[in-house]
Tab-separated table of C-alpha atoms in Angstrom:
chain	number	residue	atom	x	y	z
A	1	UNK	CA	-54.690	-14.978	46.576
A	2	UNK	CA	-54.722	-11.831	48.699
A	3	UNK	CA	-52.301	-13.412	51.179
A	4	UNK	CA	-49.819	-14.018	48.354
A	5	UNK	CA	-50.114	-10.419	47.157
A	6	UNK	CA	-49.829	-9.144	50.727
A	7	UNK	CA	-46.564	-11.074	51.007
A	8	UNK	CA	-45.314	-9.579	47.728
A	9	UNK	CA	-46.121	-6.048	48.854
A	10	UNK	CA	-44.214	-6.557	52.116
A	11	UNK	CA	-41.140	-7.976	50.376
A	12	UNK	CA	-38.060	-5.838	50.142
A	13	UNK	CA	-37.449	-4.662	46.571
A	14	UNK	CA	-34.111	-6.483	46.647
A	15	UNK	CA	-35.883	-9.839	47.109
A	16	UNK	CA	-35.285	-12.028	44.073
A	17	UNK	CA	-37.131	-15.263	44.849
A	18	UNK	CA	-40.000	-14.319	42.519
A	19	UNK	CA	-37.844	-12.825	39.798
A	20	UNK	CA	-38.605	-14.325	36.413
A	21	UNK	CA	-41.418	-16.532	37.741
A	22	UNK	CA	-44.735	-16.540	35.916
A	23	UNK	CA	-47.854	-15.476	37.797
A	24	UNK	CA	-51.336	-16.318	36.613
A	25	UNK	CA	-54.435	-15.743	38.646
A	26	UNK	CA	-58.202	-16.098	38.457
A	27	UNK	CA	-60.011	-12.796	38.974
A	28	UNK	CA	-63.579	-13.100	40.184
A	29	UNK	CA	-65.292	-9.817	39.353
A	30	UNK	CA	-68.447	-9.219	41.349
A	31	UNK	CA	-70.395	-7.339	38.726
A	32	UNK	CA	-71.295	-8.048	35.136
A	33	UNK	CA	-68.632	-7.394	32.506
A	34	UNK	CA	-70.556	-4.572	30.839
A	35	UNK	CA	-70.467	-2.581	34.108
A	36	UNK	CA	-66.652	-2.412	34.129
A	37	UNK	CA	-66.388	0.791	32.117
A	38	UNK	CA	-65.858	4.394	33.156
A	39	UNK	CA	-69.556	5.037	32.554
A	40	UNK	CA	-70.721	1.747	34.080
A	41	UNK	CA	-71.904	1.181	37.626
A	42	UNK	CA	-68.395	0.150	38.746
A	43	UNK	CA	-66.787	3.285	37.214
A	44	UNK	CA	-63.508	1.455	36.530
A	45	UNK	CA	-62.348	-0.714	33.661
A	46	UNK	CA	-61.130	-4.239	34.309
A	47	UNK	CA	-57.576	-3.122	33.530
A	48	UNK	CA	-57.833	-0.391	36.152
A	49	UNK	CA	-59.049	-2.887	38.748
A	50	UNK	CA	-56.162	-5.340	38.146
A	51	UNK	CA	-53.437	-2.680	37.854
A	52	UNK	CA	-52.372	-2.871	41.547
A	53	UNK	CA	-51.903	-6.635	41.238
A	54	UNK	CA	-49.832	-6.216	38.069
A	55	UNK	CA	-47.766	-3.525	39.780
A	56	UNK	CA	-47.009	-5.866	42.694
A	57	UNK	CA	-45.998	-8.643	40.313
A	58	UNK	CA	-43.751	-6.266	38.377
A	59	UNK	CA	-42.274	-4.920	41.627
A	60	UNK	CA	-40.743	-8.301	42.456
A	61	UNK	CA	-39.636	-9.018	38.892
A	62	UNK	CA	-42.194	-11.710	38.197
A	63	UNK	CA	-43.936	-12.123	34.850
A	64	UNK	CA	-47.663	-11.383	34.837
A	65	UNK	CA	-49.492	-13.873	32.670
A	66	UNK	CA	-52.969	-12.873	31.531
A	67	UNK	CA	-55.496	-13.218	34.324
A	68	UNK	CA	-58.582	-15.396	34.061
A	69	UNK	CA	-61.701	-13.274	34.533
A	70	UNK	CA	-65.002	-14.497	35.891
A	71	UNK	CA	-67.735	-11.867	35.852
A	72	UNK	CA	-70.880	-11.717	37.949
A	73	UNK	CA	-69.316	-13.509	40.910
A	74	UNK	CA	-71.558	-11.631	43.352
A	75	UNK	CA	-74.699	-12.732	41.565
A	76	UNK	CA	-76.251	-16.160	41.831
A	77	UNK	CA	-74.716	-18.012	38.898
A	78	UNK	CA	-76.670	-20.700	37.114
A	79	UNK	CA	-75.331	-24.222	36.760
A	80	UNK	CA	-74.842	-23.503	33.057
A	81	UNK	CA	-72.753	-20.386	33.792
A	82	UNK	CA	-70.647	-22.261	36.333
A	83	UNK	CA	-70.042	-25.136	33.888
A	84	UNK	CA	-69.150	-22.710	31.087
A	85	UNK	CA	-66.735	-20.844	33.352
A	86	UNK	CA	-65.143	-24.137	34.446
A	87	UNK	CA	-64.598	-25.158	30.807
A	88	UNK	CA	-63.053	-21.757	30.026
A	89	UNK	CA	-60.767	-22.074	33.058
A	90	UNK	CA	-59.615	-25.511	31.899
A	91	UNK	CA	-58.764	-24.002	28.482
A	92	UNK	CA	-56.892	-21.179	30.255
A	93	UNK	CA	-54.843	-23.666	32.287
A	94	UNK	CA	-54.030	-25.703	29.173
A	95	UNK	CA	-52.979	-22.566	27.296
A	96	UNK	CA	-50.500	-21.532	30.014
A	97	UNK	CA	-49.701	-24.943	31.465
A	98	UNK	CA	-45.999	-24.961	30.604
A	99	UNK	CA	-45.431	-21.584	32.300
A	100	UNK	CA	-47.553	-22.576	35.282
A	101	UNK	CA	-45.835	-25.934	35.768
A	102	UNK	CA	-42.404	-24.327	35.472
A	103	UNK	CA	-43.337	-21.639	38.002
A	104	UNK	CA	-44.867	-24.189	40.397
A	105	UNK	CA	-41.831	-26.484	40.316
A	106	UNK	CA	-39.234	-23.708	40.517
A	107	UNK	CA	-40.978	-21.323	42.920
A	108	UNK	CA	-39.572	-21.089	46.443
A	109	UNK	CA	-42.063	-21.144	49.309
A	110	UNK	CA	-41.590	-17.427	50.000
A	111	UNK	CA	-42.861	-16.566	46.524
A	112	UNK	CA	-46.196	-18.323	47.051
């Protein structure tokens, strides 16, 4: 994921290969969800953490779909938590599948 965003950041603002393409991404957050507040141990909200990624997507004219958040990625997750997260991710993919399939089929290599 970071390689794709690094490529976006390096792209000239005139580049149009990503324009109009939908971007969706899983976001593994290391800490627990309740810590992503200004008063929490992370000191930033989730929206503040993902803002640079959204800015990069907007910079190249792509469409930022809602991200899929997984919290507690730095902690040892239980099998139950992993299974629950997998089921939620499947629902996420189904919800945005038409946009994701369209973007995958129509996206040039330099937009990935």
